mmCIF file of C-alpha atoms in Angstrom:
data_model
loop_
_atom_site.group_PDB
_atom_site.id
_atom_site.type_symbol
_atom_site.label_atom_id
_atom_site.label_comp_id
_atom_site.label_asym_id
_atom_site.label_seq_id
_atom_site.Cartn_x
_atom_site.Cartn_y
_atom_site.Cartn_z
ATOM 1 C CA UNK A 1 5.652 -75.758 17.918
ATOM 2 C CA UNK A 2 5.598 -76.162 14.075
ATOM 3 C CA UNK A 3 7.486 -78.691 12.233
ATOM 4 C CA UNK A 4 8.808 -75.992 10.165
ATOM 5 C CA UNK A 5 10.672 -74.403 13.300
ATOM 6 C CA UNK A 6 11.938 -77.898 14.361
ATOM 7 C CA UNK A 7 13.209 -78.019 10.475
ATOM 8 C CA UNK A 8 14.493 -74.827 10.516
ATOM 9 C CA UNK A 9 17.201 -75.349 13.991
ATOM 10 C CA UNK A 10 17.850 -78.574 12.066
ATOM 11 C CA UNK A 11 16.269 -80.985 14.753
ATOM 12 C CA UNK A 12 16.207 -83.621 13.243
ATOM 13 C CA UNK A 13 16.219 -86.768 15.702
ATOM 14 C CA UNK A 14 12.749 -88.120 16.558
ATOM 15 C CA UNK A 15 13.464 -87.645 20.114
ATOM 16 C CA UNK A 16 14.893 -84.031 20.036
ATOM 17 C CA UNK A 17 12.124 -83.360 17.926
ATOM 18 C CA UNK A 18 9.793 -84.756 20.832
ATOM 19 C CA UNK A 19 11.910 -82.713 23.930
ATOM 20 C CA UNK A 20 11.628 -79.680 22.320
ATOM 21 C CA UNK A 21 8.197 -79.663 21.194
ATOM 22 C CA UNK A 22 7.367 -80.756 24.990
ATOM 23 C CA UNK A 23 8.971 -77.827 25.626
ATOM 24 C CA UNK A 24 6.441 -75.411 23.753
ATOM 25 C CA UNK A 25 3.316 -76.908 24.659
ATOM 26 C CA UNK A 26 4.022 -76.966 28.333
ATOM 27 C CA UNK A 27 4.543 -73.231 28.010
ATOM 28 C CA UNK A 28 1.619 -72.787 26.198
ATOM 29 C CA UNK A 29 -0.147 -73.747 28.947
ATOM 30 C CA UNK A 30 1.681 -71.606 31.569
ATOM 31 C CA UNK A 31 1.277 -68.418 28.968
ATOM 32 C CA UNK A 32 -0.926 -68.999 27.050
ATOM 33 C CA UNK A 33 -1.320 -65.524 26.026
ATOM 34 C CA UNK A 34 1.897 -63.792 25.574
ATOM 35 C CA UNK A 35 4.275 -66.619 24.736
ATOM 36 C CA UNK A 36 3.235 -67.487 21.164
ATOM 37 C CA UNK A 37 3.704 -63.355 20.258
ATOM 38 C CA UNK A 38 6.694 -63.275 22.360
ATOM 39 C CA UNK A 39 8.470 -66.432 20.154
ATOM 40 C CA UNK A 40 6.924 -65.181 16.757
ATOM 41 C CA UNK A 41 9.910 -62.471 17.539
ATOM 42 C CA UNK A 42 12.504 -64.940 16.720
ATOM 43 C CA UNK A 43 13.541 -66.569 13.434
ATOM 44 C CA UNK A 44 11.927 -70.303 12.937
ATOM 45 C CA UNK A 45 14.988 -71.667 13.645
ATOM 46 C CA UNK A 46 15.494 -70.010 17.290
ATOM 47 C CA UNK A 47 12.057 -70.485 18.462
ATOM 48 C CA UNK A 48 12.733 -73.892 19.379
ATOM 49 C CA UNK A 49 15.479 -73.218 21.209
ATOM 50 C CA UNK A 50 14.319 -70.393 23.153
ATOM 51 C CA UNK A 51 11.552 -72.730 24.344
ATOM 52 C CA UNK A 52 13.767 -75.049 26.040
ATOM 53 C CA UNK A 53 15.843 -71.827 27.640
ATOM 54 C CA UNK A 54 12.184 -70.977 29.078
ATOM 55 C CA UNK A 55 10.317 -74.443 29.808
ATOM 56 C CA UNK A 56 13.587 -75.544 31.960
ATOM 57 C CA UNK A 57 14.153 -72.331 33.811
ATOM 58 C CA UNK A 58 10.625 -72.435 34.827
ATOM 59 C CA UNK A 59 10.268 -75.903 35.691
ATOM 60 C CA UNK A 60 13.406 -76.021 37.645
ATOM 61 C CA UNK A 61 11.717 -73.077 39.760
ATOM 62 C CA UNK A 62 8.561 -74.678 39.758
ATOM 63 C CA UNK A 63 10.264 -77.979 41.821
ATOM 64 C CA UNK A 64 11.917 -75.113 44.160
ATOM 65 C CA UNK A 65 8.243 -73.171 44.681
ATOM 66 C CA UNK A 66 5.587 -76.024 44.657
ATOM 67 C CA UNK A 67 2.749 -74.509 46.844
ATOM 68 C CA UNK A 68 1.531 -78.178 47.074
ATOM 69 C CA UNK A 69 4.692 -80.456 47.989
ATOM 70 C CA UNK A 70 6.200 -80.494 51.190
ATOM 71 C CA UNK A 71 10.026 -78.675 52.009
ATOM 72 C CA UNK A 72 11.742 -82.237 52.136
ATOM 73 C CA UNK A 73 9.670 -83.038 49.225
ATOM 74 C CA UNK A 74 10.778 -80.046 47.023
ATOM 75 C CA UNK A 75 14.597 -80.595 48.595
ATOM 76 C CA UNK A 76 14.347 -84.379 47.145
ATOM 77 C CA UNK A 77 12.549 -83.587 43.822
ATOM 78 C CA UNK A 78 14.882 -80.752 43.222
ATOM 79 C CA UNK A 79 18.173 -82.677 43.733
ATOM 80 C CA UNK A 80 16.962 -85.978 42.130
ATOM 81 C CA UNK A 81 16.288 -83.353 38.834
ATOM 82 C CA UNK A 82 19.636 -81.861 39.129
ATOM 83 C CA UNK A 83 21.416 -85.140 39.652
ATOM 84 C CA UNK A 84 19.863 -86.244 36.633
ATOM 85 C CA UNK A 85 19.858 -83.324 34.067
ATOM 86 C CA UNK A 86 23.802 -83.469 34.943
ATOM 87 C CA UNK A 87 24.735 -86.803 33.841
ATOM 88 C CA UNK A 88 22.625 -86.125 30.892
ATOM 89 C CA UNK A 89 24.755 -83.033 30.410
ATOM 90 C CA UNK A 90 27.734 -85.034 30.786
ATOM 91 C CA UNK A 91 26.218 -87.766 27.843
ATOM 92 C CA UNK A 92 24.918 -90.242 30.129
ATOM 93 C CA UNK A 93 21.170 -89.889 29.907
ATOM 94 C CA UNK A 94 19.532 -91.044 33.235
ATOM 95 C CA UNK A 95 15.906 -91.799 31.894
ATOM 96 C CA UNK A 96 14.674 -94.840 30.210
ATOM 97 C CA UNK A 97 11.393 -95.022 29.602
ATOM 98 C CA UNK A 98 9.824 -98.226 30.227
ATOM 99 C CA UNK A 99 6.621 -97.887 28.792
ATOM 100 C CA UNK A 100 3.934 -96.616 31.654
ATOM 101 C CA UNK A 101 4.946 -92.805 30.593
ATOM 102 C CA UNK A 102 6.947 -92.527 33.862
ATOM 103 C CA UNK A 103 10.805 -91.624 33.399
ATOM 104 C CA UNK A 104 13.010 -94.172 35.537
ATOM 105 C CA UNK A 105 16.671 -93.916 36.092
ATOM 106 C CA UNK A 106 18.590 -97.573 34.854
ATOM 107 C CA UNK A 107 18.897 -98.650 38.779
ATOM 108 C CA UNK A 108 14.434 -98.665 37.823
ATOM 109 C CA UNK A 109 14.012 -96.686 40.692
ATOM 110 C CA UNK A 110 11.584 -93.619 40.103
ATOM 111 C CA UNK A 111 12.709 -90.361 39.253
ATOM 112 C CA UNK A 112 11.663 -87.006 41.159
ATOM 113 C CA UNK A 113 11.151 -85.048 37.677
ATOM 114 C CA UNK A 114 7.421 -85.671 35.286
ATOM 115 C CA UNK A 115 7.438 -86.804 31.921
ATOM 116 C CA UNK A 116 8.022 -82.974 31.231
ATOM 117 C CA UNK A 117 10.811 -82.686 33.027
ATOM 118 C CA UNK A 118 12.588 -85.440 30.933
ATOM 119 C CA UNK A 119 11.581 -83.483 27.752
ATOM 120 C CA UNK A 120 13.102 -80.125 29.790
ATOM 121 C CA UNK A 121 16.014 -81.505 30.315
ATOM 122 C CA UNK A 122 16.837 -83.038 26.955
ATOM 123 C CA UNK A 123 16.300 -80.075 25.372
ATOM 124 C CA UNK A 124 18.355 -77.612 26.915
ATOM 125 C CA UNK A 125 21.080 -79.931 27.416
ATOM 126 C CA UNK A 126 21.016 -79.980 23.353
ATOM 127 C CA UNK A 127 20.778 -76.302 23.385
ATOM 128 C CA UNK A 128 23.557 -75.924 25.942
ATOM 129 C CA UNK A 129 26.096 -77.952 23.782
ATOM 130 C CA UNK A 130 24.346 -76.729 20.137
ATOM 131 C CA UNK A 131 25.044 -72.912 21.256
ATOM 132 C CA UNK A 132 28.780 -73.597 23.526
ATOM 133 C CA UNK A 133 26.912 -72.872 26.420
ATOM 134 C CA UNK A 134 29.519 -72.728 29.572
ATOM 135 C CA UNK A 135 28.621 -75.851 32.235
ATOM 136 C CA UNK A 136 29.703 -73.206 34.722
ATOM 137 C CA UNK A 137 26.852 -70.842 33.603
ATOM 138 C CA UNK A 138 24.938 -74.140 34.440
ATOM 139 C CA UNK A 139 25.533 -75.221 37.540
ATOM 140 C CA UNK A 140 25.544 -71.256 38.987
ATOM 141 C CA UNK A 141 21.870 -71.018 38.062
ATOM 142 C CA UNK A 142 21.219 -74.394 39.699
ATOM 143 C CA UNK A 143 23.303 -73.762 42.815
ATOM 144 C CA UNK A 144 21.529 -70.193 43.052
ATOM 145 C CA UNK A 145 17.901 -70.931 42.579
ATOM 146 C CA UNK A 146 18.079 -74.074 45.264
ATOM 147 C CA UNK A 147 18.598 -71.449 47.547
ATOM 148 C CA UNK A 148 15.170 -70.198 47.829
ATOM 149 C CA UNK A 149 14.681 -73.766 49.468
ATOM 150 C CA UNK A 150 15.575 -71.975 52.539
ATOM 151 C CA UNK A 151 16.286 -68.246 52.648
ATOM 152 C CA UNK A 152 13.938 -65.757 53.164
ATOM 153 C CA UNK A 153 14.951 -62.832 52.710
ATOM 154 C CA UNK A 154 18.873 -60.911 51.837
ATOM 155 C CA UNK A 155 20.743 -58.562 54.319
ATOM 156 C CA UNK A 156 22.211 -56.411 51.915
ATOM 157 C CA UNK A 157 21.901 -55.307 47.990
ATOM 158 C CA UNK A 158 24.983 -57.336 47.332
ATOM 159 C CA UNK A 159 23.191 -60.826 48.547
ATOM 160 C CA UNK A 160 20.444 -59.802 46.856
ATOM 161 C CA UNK A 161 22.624 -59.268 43.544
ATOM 162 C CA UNK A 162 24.367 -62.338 44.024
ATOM 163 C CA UNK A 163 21.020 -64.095 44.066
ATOM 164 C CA UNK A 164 19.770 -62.066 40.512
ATOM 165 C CA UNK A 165 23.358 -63.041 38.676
ATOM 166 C CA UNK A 166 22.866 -66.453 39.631
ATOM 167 C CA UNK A 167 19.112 -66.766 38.915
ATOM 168 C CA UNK A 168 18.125 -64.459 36.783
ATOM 169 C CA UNK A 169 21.285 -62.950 34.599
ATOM 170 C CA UNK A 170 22.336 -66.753 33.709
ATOM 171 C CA UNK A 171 18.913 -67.100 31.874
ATOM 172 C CA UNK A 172 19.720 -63.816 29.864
ATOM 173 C CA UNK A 173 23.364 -64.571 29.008
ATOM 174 C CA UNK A 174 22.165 -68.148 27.978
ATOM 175 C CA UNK A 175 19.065 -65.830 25.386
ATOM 176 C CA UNK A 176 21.971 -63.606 24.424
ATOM 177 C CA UNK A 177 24.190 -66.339 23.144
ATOM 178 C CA UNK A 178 20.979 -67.350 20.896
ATOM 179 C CA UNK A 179 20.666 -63.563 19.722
ATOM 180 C CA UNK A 180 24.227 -63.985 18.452
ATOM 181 C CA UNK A 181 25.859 -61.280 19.815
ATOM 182 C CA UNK A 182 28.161 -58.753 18.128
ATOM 183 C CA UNK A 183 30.661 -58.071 20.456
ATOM 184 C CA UNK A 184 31.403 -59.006 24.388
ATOM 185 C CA UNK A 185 29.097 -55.435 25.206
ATOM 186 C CA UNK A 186 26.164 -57.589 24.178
ATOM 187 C CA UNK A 187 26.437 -59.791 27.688
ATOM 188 C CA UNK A 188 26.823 -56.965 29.974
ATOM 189 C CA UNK A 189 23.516 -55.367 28.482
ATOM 190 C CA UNK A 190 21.168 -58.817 28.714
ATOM 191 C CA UNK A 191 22.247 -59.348 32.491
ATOM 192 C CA UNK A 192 21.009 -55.396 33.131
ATOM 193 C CA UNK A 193 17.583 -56.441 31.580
ATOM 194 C CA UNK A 194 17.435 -59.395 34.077
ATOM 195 C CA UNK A 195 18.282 -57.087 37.028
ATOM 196 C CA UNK A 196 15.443 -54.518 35.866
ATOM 197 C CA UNK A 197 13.074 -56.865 35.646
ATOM 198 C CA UNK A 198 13.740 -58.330 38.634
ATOM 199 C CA UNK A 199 14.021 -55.440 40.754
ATOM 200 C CA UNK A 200 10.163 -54.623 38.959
ATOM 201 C CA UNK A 201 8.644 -57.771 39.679
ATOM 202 C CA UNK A 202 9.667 -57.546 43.317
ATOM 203 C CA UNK A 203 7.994 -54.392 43.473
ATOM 204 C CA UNK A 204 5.052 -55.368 41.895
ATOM 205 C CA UNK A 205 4.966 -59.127 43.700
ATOM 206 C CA UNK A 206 5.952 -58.176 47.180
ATOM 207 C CA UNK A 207 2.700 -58.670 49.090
ATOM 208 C CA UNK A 208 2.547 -61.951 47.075
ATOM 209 C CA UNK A 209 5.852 -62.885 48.111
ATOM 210 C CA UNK A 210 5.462 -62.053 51.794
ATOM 211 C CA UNK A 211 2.600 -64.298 51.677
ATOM 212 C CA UNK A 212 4.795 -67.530 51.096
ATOM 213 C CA UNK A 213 7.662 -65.853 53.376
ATOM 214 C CA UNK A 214 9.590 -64.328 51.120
ATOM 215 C CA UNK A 215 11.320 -60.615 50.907
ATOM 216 C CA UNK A 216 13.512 -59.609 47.867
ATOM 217 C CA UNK A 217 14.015 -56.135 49.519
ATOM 218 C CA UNK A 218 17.035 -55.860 50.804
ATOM 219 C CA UNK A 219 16.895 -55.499 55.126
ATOM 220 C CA UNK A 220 19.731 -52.591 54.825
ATOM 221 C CA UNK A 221 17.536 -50.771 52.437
ATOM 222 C CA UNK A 222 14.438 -50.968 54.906
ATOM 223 C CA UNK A 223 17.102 -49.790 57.183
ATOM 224 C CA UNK A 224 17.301 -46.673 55.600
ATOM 225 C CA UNK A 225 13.786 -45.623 55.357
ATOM 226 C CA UNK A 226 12.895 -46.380 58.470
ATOM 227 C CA UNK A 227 11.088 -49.795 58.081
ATOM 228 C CA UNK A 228 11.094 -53.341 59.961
ATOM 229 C CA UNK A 229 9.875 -56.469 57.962
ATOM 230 C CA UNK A 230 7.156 -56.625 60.303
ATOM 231 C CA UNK A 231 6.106 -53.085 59.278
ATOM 232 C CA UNK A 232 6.344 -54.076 55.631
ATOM 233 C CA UNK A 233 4.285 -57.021 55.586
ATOM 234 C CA UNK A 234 1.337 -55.206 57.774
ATOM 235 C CA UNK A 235 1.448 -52.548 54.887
ATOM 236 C CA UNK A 236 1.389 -55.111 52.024
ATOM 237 C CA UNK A 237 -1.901 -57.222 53.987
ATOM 238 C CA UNK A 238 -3.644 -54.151 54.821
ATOM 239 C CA UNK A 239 -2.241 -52.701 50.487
ATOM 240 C CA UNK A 240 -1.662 -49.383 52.446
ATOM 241 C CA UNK A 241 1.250 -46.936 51.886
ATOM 242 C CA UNK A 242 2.983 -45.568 54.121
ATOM 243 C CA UNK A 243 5.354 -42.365 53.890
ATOM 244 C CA UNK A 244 8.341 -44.143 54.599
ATOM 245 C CA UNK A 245 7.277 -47.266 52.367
ATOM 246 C CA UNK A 246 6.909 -45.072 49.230
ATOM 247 C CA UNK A 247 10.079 -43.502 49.811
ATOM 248 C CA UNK A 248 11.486 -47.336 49.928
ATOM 249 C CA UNK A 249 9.497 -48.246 46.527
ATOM 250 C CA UNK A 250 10.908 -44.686 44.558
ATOM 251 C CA UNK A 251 14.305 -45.658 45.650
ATOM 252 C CA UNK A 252 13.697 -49.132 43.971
ATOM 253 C CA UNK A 253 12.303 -47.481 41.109
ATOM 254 C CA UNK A 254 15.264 -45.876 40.367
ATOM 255 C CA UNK A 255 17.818 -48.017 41.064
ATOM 256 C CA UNK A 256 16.162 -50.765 38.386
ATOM 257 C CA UNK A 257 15.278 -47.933 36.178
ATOM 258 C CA UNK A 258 19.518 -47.382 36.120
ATOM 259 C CA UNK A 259 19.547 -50.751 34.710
ATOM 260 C CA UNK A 260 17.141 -50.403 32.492
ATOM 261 C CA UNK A 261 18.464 -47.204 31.102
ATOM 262 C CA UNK A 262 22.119 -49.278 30.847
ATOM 263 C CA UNK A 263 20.724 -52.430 28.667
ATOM 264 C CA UNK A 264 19.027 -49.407 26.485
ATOM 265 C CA UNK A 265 20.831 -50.380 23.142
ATOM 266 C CA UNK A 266 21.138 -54.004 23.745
ATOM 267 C CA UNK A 267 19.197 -54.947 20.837
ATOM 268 C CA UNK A 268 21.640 -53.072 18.665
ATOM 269 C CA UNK A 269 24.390 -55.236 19.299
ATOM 270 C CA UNK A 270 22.935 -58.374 18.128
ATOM 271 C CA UNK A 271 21.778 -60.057 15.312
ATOM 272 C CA UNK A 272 19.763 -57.806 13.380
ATOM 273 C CA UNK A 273 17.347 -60.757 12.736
ATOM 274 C CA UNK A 274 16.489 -60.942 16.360
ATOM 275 C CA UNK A 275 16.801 -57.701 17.607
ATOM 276 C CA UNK A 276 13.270 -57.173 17.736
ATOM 277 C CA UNK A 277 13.055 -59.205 21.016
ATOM 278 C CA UNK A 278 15.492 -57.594 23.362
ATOM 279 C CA UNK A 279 14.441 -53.998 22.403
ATOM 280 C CA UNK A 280 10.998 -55.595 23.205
ATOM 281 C CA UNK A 281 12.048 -57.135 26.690
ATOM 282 C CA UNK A 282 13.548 -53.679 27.526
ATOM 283 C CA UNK A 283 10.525 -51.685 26.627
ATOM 284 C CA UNK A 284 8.442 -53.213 28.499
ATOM 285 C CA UNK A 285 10.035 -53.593 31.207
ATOM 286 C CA UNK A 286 10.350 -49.977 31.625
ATOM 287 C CA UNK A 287 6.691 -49.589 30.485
ATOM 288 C CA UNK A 288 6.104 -51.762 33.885
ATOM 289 C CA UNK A 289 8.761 -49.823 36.038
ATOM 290 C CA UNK A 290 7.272 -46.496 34.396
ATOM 291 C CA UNK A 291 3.524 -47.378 35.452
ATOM 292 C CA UNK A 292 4.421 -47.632 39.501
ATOM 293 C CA UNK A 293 6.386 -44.138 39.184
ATOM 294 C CA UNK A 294 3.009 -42.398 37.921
ATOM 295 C CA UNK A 295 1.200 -44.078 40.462
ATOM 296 C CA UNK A 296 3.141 -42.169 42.631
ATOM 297 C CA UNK A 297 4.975 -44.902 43.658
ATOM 298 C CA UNK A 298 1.982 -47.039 45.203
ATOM 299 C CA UNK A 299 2.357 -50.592 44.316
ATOM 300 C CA UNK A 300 -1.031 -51.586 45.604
ATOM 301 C CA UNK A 301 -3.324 -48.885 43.964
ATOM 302 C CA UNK A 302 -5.677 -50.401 41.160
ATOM 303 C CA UNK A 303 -3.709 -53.257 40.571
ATOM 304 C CA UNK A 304 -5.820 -55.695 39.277
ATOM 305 C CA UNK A 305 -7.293 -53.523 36.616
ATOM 306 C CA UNK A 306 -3.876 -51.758 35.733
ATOM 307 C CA UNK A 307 -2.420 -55.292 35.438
ATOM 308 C CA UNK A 308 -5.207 -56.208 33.020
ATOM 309 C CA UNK A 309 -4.942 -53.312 30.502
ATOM 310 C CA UNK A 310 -1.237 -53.259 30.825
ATOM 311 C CA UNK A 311 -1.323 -57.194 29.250
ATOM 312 C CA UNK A 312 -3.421 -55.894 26.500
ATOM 313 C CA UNK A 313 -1.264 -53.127 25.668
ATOM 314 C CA UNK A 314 1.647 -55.171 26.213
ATOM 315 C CA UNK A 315 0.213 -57.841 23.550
ATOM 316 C CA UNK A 316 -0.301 -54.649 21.039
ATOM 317 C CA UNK A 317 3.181 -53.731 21.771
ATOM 318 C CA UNK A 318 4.747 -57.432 20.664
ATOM 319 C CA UNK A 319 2.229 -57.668 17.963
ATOM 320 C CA UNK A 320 3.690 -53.884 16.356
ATOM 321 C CA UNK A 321 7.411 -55.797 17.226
ATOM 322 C CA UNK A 322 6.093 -58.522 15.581
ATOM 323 C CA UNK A 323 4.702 -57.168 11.917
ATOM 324 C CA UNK A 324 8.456 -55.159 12.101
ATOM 325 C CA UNK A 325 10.559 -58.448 12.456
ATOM 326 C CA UNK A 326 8.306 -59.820 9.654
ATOM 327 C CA UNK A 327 8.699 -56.668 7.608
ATOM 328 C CA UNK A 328 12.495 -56.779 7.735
ATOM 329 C CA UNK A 329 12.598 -60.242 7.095
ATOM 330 C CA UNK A 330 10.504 -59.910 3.905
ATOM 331 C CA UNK A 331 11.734 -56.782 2.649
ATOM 332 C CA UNK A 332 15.409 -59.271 2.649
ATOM 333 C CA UNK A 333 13.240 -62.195 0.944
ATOM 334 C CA UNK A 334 12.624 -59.885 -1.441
ATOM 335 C CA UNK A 335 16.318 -58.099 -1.894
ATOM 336 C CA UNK A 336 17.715 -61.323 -2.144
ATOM 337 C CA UNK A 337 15.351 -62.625 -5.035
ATOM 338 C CA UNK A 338 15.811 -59.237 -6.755
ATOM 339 C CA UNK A 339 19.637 -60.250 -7.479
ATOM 340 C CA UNK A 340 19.307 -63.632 -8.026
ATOM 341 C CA UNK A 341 19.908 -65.041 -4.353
ATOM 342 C CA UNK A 342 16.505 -67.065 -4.491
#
């Protein structure tokens, strides 16, 4: 994080300054590769925010999913956090620290939340009352994503779309309120992106997932190709497809390649400034969705490699969005000093 994009959202208080930047170097380490690009998409004065959109999403998860913490350890961590980021919310900041780097609460008892987390949680608080972000909006991604504490796996498409709104869509609505958008349309389009992704990543995850327990395809929809769970998981340890299995995968395909097609023009209803990112997130996503169909809907064939080249040609793709965000932002520089405006 540069000074010059803490200057340019007008972050100006030492310890704003401090959350926020927090924010960007702890997802510099989780993506190291693609996040810098990804952010370079923005205006200066976004990137900041955007960061603290991302680094508390993904640390909230991360207390939810910790491989290396027991279930009544997550449960505690998790609710301590959201105890805590909500009186900070409500302008009552829980933390005070007392020196030895570790966040207390004012009773001096410890926290279940890092130093990062206090940093997480400052910042998007700031960016939830900076951009008129509803509490509502809030507390539905919190209430939704504890969930995965304990269910495994969603009956019908409906539970499983309750889950994405809650999760998933909140995240984009919150990243479409920072692209400034241009009419209530704008919304509607960011939450599709968030389903099509989703319903990708599921694809491409689900052996990973079943590892830890998890299935984010829906039972009814095994129901209709023929398929048990225990059938499923067999097929993803053994990466074999089955008849029945692909037919399951091309039927996912197309549903999140509906919602793909449906957030289409979503970049063209915000800012023009930040458009580049949303066309971005949509393309490829659908680059992603795109690759399973024309491996003939096998989700286990070449992975590894095909994940590889697809990052590198996913990196080329940002970097081409990037040079054209750049471009239009010069070519106004330079309009602007033409008639006087610099």
């Amino acid at each position: 994080m540069s000074t010059r994009d803490l200057d340019a959202a007008g972050l100006t208080e030492p310890h704003l300054r401090a959350a926020y930047a927090g924010a960007a170097r702890y997802l510099s380490r989780r993506n190291s590769a693609a996040y810098p690009v990804t952010r370079c998409l923005l205006p200066p004065g976004k990137r900041p925010y955007w960061d603290a959109i991302l680094a508390f999403s993904t640390y909230v998860d991360d207390l939810v999913d910790d491989p290396g913490a027991a279930p009544e350890c997550r449960v505690a961590r998790y609710e301590g956090y959201e105890r805590a980021f909500f009186r900070l919310l409500d302008g009552d900041d829980p933390w005070d620290g007392d020196g030895d780097g570790v966040p207390r609460q004012r009773d001096g008892s410890g926290v279940a939340a890092a130093e990062d987390g206090r940093h997480f949680a400052r910042a998007f608080a700031h960016f939830v009352r900076t951009w008129d972000i509803p509490a509502d909006s809030v507390r539905q991604f919190m209430a939704t994503i504890r969930t995965d504490l304990w269910v495994t796996e969603y009956p019908t498409f409906r539970d499983l779309e309750r889950y994405i709104h809650g999760v998933c869509a909140q995240g984009s609505l919150w990243g479409n309120a920072l692209l400034e958008p241009r009419g209530e349309e704008a919304a509607g389009k960011s939450a599709a992106v968030s389903f099509g992704l989703q319903l990708t990543d599921y694809l491409r995850d689900l052996h990973e997932d079943l590892t830890v327990g998890r299935l984010y395809v829906p039972l009814e929809d095994l129901e209709r190709f023929g398929l048990e769970r225990g059938e499923l998981q067999a097929a993803a340890e053994e990466r074999r497809m089955t008849e029945p299995l692909r037919d399951l995968v091309r039927f996912q395909v197309e549903r999140a390649r509906a919602f793909f097609d449906d957030a289409a023009d979503w970049w063209r209803l915000v800012d023009p400034a930040s458009c580049e990112l949303p066309r971005q997130y949509v393309r490829l996503g659908r680059n992603s969705l795109e690759q399973i169909a024309r491996a003939d809907h096998d989700i286990f064939r070449g992975r590894p490699p095909h994940h590889l080249a697809n990052t590198v040609w996913a990196a080329g793709g940002l970097y081409w969005g990037y040079l054209r965000t750049t471009g239009r932002r010069c070519a106004r520089r330079v309009t602007g000093c033409s008639s006087g405006g610099c």
